[in-house]
Short mmCIF file of C-alpha atoms and ligand atoms in Angstrom, two decimals:
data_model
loop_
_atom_site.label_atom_id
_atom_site.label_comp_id
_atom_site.label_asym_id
_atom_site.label_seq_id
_atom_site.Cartn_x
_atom_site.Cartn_y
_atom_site.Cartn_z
CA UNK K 1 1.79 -2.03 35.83
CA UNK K 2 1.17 1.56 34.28
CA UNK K 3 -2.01 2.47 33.53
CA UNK K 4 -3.71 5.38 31.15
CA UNK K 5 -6.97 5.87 29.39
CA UNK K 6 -7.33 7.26 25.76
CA UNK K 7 -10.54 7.13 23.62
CA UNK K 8 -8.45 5.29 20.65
CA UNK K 9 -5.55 2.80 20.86
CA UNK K 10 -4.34 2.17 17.84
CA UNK K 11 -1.72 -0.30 17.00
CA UNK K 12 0.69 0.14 14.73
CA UNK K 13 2.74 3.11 13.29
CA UNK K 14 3.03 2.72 9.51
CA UNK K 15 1.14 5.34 7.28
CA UNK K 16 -2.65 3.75 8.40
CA UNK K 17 -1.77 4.30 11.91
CA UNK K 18 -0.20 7.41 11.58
CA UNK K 19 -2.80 9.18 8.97
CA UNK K 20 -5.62 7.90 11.41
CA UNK K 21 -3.67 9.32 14.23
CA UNK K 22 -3.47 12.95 12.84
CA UNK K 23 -6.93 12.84 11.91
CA UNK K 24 -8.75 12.25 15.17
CA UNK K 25 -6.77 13.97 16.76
CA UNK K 26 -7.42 17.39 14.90
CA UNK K 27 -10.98 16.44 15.49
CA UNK K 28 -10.35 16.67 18.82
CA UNK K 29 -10.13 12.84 19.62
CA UNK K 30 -7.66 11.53 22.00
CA UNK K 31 -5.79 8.65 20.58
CA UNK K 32 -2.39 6.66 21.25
CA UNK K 33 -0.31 4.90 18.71
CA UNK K 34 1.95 1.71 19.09
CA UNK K 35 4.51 1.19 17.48
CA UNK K 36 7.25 -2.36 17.82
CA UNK K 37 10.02 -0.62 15.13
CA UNK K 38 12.00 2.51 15.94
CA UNK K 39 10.95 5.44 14.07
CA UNK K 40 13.97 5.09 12.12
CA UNK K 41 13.18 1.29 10.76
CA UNK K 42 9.76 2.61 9.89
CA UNK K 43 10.99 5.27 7.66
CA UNK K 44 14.27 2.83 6.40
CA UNK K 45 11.22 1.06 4.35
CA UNK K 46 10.62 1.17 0.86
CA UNK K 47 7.56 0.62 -0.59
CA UNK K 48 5.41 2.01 -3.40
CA UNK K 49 4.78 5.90 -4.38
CA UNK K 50 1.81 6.37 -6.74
CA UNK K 51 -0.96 8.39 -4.67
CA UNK K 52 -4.79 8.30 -5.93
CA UNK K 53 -6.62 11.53 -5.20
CA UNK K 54 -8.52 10.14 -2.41
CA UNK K 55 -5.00 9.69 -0.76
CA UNK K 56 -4.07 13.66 -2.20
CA UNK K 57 -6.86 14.64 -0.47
CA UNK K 58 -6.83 13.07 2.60
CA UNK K 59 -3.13 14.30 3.23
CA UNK K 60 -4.55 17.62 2.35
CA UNK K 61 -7.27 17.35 4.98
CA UNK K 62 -4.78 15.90 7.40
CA UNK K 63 -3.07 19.13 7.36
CA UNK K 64 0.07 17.57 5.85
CA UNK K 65 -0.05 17.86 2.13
CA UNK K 66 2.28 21.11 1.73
CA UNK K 67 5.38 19.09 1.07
CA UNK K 68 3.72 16.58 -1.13
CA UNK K 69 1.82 18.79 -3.18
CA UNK K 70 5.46 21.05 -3.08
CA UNK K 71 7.93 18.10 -3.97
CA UNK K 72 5.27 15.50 -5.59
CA UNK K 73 4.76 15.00 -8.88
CA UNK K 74 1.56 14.91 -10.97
CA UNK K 75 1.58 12.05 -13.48
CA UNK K 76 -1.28 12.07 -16.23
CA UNK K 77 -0.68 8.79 -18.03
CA UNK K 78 1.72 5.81 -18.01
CA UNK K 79 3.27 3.36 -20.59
CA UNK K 80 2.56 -0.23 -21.19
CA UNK K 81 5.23 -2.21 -23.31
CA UNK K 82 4.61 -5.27 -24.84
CA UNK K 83 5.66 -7.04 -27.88
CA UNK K 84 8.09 -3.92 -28.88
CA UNK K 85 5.35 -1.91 -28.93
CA UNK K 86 5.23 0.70 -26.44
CA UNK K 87 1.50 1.98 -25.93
CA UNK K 88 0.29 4.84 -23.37
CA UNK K 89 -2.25 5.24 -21.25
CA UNK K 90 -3.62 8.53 -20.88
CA UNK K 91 -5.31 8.41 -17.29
CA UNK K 92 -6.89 12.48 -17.41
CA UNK K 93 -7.93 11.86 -21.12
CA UNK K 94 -9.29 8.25 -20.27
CA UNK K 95 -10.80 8.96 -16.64
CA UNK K 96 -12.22 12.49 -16.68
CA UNK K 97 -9.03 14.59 -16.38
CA UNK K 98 -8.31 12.85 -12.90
CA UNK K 99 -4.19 11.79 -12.39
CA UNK K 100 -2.01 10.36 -9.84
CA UNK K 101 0.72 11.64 -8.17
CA UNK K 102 4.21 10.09 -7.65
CA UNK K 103 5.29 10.26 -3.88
CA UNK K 104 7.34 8.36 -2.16
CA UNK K 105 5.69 6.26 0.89
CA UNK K 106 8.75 7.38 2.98
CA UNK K 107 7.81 10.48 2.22
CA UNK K 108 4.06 10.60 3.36
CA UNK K 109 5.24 8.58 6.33
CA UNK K 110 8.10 11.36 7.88
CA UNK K 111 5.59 13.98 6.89
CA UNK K 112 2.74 12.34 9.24
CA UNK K 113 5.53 11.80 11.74
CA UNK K 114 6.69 15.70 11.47
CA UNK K 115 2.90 16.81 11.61
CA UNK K 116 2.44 14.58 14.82
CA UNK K 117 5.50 15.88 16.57
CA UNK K 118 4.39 19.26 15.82
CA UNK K 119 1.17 18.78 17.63
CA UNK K 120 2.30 16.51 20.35
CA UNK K 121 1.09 13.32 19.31
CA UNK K 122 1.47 9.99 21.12
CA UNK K 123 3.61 7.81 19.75
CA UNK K 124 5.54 5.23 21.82
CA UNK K 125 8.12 3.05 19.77
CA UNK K 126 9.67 -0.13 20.75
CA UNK K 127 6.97 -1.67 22.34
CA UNK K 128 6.44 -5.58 22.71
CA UNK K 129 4.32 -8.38 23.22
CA UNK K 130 0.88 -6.23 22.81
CA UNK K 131 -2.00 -8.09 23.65
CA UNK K 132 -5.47 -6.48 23.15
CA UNK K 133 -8.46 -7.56 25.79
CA UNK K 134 -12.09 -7.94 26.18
CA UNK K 135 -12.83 -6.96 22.70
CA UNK K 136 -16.41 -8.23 22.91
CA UNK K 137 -17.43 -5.67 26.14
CA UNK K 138 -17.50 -2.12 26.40
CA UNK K 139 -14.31 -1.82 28.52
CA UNK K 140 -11.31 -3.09 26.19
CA UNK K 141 -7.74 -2.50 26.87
CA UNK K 142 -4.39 -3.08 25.56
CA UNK K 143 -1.49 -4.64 27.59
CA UNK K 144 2.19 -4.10 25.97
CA UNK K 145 5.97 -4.46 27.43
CA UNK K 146 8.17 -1.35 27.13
CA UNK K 147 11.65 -1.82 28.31
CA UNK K 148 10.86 -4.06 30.68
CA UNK K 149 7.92 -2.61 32.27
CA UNK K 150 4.24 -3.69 31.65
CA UNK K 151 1.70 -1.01 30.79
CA UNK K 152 -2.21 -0.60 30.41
CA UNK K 153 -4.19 1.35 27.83
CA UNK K 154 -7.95 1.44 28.85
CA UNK K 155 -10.13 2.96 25.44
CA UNK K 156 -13.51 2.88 23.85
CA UNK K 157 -12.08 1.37 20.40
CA UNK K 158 -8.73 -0.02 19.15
CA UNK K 159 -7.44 0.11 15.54
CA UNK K 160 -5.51 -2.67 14.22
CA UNK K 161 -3.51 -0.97 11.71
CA UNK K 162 -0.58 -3.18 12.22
CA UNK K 163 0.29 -4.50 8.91
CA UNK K 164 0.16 -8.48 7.10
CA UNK K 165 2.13 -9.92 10.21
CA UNK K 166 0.31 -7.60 13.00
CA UNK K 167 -0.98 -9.11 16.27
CA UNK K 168 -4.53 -7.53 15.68
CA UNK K 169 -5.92 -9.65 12.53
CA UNK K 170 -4.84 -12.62 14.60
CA UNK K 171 -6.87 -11.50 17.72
CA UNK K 172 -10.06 -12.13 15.88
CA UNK K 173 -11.20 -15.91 17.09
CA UNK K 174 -10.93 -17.94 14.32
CA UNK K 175 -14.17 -19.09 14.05
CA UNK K 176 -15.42 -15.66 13.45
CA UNK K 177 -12.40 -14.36 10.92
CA UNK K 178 -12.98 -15.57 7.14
CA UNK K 179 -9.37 -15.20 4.94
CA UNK K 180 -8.93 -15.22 1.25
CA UNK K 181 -5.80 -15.40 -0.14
CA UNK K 182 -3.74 -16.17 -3.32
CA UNK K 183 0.14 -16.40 -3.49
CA UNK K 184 1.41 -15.68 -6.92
CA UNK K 185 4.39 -17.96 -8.47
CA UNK K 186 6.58 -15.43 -8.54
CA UNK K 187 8.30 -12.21 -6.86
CA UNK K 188 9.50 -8.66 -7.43
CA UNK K 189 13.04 -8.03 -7.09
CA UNK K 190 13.53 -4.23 -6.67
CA UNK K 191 16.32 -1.51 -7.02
CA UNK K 192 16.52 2.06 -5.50
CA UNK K 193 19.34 4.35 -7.23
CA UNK K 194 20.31 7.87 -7.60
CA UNK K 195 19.88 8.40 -11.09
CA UNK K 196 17.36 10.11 -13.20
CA UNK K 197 13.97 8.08 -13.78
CA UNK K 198 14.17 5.91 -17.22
CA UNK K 199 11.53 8.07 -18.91
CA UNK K 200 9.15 11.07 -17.54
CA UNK K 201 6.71 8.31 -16.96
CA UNK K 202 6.33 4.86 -15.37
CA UNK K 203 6.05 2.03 -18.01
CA UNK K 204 4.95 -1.59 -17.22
CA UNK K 205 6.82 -3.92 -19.36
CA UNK K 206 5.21 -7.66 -20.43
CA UNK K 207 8.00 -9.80 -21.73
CA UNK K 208 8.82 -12.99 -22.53
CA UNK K 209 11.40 -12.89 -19.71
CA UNK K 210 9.09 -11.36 -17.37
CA UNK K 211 7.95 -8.53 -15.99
CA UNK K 212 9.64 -5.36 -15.69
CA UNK K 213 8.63 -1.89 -14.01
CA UNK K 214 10.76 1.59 -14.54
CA UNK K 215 9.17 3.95 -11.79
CA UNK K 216 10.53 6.59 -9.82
CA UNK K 217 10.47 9.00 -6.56
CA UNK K 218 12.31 12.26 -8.09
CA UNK K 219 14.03 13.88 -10.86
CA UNK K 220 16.98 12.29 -9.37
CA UNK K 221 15.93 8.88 -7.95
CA UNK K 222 14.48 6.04 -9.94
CA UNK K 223 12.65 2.82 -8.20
CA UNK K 224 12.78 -0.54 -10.88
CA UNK K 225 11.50 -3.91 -10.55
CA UNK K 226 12.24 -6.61 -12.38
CA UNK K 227 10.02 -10.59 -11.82
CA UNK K 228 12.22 -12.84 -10.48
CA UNK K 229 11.38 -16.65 -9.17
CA UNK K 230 10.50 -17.18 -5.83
CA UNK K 231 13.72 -18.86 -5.19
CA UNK K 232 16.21 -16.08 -6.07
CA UNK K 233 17.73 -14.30 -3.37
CA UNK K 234 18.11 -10.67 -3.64
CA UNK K 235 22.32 -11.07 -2.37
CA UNK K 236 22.68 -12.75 -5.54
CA UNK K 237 22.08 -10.67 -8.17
CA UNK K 238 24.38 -8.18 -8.65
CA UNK K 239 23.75 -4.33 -10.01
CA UNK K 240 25.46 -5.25 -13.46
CA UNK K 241 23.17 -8.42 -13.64
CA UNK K 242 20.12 -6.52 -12.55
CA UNK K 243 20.58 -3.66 -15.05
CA UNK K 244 21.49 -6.10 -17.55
CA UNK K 245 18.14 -8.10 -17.23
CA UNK K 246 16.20 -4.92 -16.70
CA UNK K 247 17.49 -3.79 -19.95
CA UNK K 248 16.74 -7.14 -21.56
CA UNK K 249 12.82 -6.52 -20.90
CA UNK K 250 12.73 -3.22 -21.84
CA UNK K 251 12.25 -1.43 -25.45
CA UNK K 252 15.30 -1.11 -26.74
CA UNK K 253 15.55 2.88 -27.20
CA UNK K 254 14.55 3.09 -23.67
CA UNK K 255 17.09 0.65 -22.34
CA UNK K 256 19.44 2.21 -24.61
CA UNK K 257 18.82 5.92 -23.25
CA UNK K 258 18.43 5.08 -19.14
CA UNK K 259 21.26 5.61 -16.83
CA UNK K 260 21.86 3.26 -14.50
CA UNK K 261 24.15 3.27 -11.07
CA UNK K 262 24.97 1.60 -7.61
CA UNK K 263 21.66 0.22 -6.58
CA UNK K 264 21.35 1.79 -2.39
CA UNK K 265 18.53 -0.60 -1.62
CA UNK K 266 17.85 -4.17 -3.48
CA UNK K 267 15.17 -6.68 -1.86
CA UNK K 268 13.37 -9.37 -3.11
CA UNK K 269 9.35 -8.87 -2.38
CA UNK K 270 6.54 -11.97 -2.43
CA UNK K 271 3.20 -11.41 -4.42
CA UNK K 272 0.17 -12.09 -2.42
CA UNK K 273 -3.87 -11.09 -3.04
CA UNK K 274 -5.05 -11.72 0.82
CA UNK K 275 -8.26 -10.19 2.25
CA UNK K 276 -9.95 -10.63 5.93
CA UNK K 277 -13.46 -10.16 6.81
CA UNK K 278 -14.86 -8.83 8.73
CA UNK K 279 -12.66 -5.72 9.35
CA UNK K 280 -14.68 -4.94 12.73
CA UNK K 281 -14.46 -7.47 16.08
CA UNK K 282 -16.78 -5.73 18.59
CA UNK K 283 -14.41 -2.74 19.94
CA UNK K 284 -11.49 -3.93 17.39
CA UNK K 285 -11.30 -2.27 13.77
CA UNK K 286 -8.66 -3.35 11.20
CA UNK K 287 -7.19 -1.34 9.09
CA UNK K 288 -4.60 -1.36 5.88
CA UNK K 289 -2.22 -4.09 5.68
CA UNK K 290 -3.54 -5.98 8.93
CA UNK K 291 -6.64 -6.73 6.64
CA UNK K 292 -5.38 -6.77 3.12
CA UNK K 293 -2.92 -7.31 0.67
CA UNK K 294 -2.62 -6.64 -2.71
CA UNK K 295 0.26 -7.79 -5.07
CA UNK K 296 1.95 -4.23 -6.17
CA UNK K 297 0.89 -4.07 -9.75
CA UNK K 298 -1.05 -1.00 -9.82
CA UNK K 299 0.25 0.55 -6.65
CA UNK K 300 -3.14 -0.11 -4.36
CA UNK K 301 -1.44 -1.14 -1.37
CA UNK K 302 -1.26 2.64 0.31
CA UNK K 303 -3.82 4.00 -1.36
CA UNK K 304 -6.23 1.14 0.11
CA UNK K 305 -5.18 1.74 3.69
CA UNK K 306 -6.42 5.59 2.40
CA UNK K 307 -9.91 4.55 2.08
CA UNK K 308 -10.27 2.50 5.21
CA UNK K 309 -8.92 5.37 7.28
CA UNK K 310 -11.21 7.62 5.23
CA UNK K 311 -14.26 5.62 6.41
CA UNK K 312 -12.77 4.75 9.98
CA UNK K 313 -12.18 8.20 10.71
CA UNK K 314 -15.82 8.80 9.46
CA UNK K 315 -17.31 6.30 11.63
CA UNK K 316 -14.93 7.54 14.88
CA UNK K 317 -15.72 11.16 14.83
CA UNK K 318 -19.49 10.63 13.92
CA UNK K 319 -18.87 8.47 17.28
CA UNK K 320 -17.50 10.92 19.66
CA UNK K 321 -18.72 14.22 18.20
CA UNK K 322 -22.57 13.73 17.07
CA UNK K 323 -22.99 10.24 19.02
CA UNK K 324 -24.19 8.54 16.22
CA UNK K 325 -22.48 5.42 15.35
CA UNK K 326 -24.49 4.53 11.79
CA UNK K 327 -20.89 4.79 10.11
CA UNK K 328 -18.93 3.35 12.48
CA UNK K 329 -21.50 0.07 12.39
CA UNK K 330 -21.19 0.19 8.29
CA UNK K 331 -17.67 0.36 8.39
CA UNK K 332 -16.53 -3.25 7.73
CA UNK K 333 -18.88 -3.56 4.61
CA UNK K 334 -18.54 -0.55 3.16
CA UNK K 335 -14.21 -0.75 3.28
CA UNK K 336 -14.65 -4.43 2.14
CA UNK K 337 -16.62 -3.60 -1.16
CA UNK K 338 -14.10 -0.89 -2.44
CA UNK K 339 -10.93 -3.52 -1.29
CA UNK K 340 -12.28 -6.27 -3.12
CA UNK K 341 -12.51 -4.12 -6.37
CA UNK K 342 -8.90 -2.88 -5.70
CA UNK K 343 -7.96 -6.46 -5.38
CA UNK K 344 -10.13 -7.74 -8.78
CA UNK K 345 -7.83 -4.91 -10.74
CA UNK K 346 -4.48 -5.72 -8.54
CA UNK K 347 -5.06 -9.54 -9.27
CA UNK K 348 -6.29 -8.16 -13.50
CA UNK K 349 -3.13 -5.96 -13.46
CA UNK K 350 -0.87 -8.86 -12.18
CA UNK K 351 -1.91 -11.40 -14.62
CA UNK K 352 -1.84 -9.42 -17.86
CA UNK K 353 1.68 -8.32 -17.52
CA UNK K 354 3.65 -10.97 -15.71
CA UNK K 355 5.03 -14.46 -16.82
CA UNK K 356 2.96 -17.82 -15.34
CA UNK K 357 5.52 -20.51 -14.64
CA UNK K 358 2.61 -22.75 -15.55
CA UNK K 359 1.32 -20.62 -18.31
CA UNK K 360 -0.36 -23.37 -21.15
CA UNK K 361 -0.29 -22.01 -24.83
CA UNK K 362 -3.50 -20.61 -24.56
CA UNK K 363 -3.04 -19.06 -21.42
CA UNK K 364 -0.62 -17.11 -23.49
CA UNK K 365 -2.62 -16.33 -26.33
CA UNK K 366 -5.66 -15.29 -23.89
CA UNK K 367 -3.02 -13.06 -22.35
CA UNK K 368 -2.04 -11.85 -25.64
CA UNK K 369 -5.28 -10.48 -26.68
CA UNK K 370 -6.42 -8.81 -23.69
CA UNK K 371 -3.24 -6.55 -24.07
CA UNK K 372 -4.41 -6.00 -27.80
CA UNK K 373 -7.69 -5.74 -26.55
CA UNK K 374 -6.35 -3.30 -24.33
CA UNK K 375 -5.24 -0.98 -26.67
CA UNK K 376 -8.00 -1.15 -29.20
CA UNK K 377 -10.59 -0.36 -27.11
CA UNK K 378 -11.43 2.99 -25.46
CA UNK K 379 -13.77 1.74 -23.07
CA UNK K 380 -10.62 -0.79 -22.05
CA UNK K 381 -8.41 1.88 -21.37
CA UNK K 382 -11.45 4.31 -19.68
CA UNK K 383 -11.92 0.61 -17.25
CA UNK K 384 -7.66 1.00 -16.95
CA UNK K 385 -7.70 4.46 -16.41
CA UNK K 386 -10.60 4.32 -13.65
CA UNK K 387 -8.94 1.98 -11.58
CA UNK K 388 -5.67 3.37 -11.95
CA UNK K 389 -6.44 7.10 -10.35
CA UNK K 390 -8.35 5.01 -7.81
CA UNK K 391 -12.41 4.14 -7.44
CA UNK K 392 -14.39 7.11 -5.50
CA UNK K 393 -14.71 6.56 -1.85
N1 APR F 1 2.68 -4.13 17.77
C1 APR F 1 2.90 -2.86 17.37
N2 APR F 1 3.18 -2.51 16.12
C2 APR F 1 3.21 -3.48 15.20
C3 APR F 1 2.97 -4.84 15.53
C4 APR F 1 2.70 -5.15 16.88
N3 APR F 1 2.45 -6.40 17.28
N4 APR F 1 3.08 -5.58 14.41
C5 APR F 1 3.38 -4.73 13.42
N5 APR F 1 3.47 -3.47 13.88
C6 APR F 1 3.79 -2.24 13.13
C7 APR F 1 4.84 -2.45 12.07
O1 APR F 1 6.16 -2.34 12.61
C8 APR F 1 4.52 -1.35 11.07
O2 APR F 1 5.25 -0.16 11.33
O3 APR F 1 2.63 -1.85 12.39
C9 APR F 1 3.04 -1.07 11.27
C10 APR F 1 2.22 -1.44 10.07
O4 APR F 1 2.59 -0.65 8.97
P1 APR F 1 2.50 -1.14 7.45
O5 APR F 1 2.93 -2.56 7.35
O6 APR F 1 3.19 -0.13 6.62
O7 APR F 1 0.92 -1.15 7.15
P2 APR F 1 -0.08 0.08 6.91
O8 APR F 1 0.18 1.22 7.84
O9 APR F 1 -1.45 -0.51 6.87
O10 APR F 1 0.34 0.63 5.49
C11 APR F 1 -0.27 0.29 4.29
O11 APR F 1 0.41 0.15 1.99
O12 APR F 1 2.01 0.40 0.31
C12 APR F 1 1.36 -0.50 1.13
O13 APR F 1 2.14 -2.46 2.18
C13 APR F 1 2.35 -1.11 2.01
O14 APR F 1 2.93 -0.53 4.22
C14 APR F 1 2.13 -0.27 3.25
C15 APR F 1 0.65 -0.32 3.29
C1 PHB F 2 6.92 2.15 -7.06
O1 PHB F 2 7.26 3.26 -7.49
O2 PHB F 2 7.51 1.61 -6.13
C2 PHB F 2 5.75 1.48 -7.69
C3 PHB F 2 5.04 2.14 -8.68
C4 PHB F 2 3.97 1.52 -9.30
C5 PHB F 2 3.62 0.25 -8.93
C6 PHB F 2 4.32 -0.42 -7.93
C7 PHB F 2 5.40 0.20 -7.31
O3 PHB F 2 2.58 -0.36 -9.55
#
């Protein structure tokens, strides 16, 4: 058995992990991360790229915003189309001049790897079986396997910023854990291609066939979803039949005007609204996906793991650099209230724009008038809007 000592273990090596890692240890905090995927597998995985300013400016802090704020994009508003009407909603107008800015999670991922090369970071890939001990005294470790060999990780606190299917979440006895969760009836088929983005804009489409999104990454790579049932697998829908259903959901001038080519990624995604409290287990803090999950609609999914690293790393460095640990013993509350309003308008989001297999007529008509509610009241699209560029931390 190896042994070592760090101040911070933290497990997992997806943008939580990684952001948290950079962070401390700029403030001068020893920390190791673990990581079961090579680097490369990490980075092979597409996910969503709309940043909230809290993220922007977290990056920024991190020391790893030049590229993002070189190659990003800021987006003021977005579209919503419904009923062949095609409405906007003007986020800086609506929510105090605040935006969002389109960036690709791979992108903000190989820029925290880059930044924690460059500073000689710990990161050990490939390991297995980790097992986290003693969480309840002041002496935890963390056992893992790593090509064979068994090693040891003495620390003062681990982070649990291993994602939905993490071993950390499932550490906490169950007696002690409390989880919330709603699957939706339906999932998000998705399409990467090299061609320009559909309009300068995202738009969220509500149609009768389902729901549609036309996002994008660059000027020359566009990112589109269409709903699909749960039972569809993504090997069966070709690029023509994608495009062509895509199309079918979208308003006609648009569909009309977008270019479309070989899809280079196409996966089928589930929908899921899943929270776990409390996000602290004596030495053990969750973080991100290991506590949370939000069904995409809205893009809070990254920009949620944002905010608990923004309080974590709070809590940590008020720990080791001023001793005082009134943040660190808050953190679990204060995270869970801003998640829980994240998931209210991820779950709001979700149901206004997508199709209900078991949708009754007036489920349908109540669905119909909070869209045209929507878009006849200001203080509708201010609520929007102040969701959308993300809740102050
Ligand atoms: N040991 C070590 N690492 C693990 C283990 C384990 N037992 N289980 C999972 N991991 C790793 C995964 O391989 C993954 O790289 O933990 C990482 C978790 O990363 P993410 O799932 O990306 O979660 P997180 O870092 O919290 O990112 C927030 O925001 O856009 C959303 O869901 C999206 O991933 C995104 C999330
Ligand atoms: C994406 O670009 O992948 C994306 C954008 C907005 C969302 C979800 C996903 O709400």
């Amino acid at each position: 058995m190896q042994s070592q000592s760090t101040q911070v273990v933290i497990v997992g090596g997806g943008p939580s992990g990684l952001l948290l890692s950079q962070l401390l240890h700029r403030a001068g905090i020893d920390n190791v991360v673990l990581e079961r995927q090579t680097r490369d597998y990490v980075l092979g995985r597409i996910r969503a790229g709309v940043l909230e300013n809290g993220f922007v400016d977290l990056m920024r802090r991190a020391g790893v915003g030049e590229r993002m704020d070189r190659d990003g994009h800021e987006h003021h508003g977005f579209h919503i189309a419904y009923q062949g009407r095609l409405d906007r909603i003007d986020l800086a107008g609506s929510a105090d001049g605040q935006t969002v800015m389109v960036y690709g999670q791979t992108e903000v991922t190989r820029d925290l790897y880059a930044a924690r090369d460059a500073m000689g970071g710990k990161i050990v890939h490939e390991v297995a079986d980790v097992a986290l001990h003693d969480l309840k005294t002041d002496r935890p470790y963390v056992t893992y396997d790593l090509h064979g060999d068994t090693h040891r990780i003495d620390s003062t606190f681990i982070v649990g910023a291993d994602g939905f299917h993490g071993v950390s979440r499932k550490s906490i006895p169950a007696d002690v854990l409390r989880e919330y969760e709603k699957v939706y009836p339906f999932g998000w088929l998705g399409v990467l291609s090299e061609t320009p983005p559909a309009a300068a804009e995202l738009i969220y489409a509500q149609h009768d066939r389902g729901f549609a999104l036309c996002s994008m990454r660059n000027a020359k790579l566009s990112r589109y979803y269409i709903q699909v049932p749960l039972t569809d697998r993504a090997e069966d829908w070709s690029d023509e039949a994608f495009w062509e259903e895509l199309k079918r959901r979208l308003p006609v001038d648009v569909a009309e005007g977008m270019q479309t080519g070989p899809s280079i990624e196409k996966t089928i995604a589930p929908l899921r609204s899943f929270v776990a409290e409390p996000m602290r287990y004596g030495a053990l803090f969750l973080a991100g996906d290991a506590a949370h999950i939000v069904p995409p609609t809205g893009a809070k999914g990254l920009n949620l793991a944002a905010s608990d690293i923004h309080y974590l790393f709070e809590g940590l460095s008020d720990h080791f650099l001023r001793g005082d640990d009134e943040a660190l013993e808050g953190y679990s509350e204060k995270a869970l209230a801003r998640v829980w309003k994240a998931e209210r308008f991820s779950w709001w989001m979700t149901s206004l724009l997508h199709q209900f297999p078991d949708a009754s007529p007036a489920d349908l008509r109540l669905q119909q008038a909070d869209l045209e509610y929507l878009f006849s009241s200001d203080a509708a699209q201010a609520s929007l809007a102040e969701n959308y560029v993300g809740l102050p931390y």
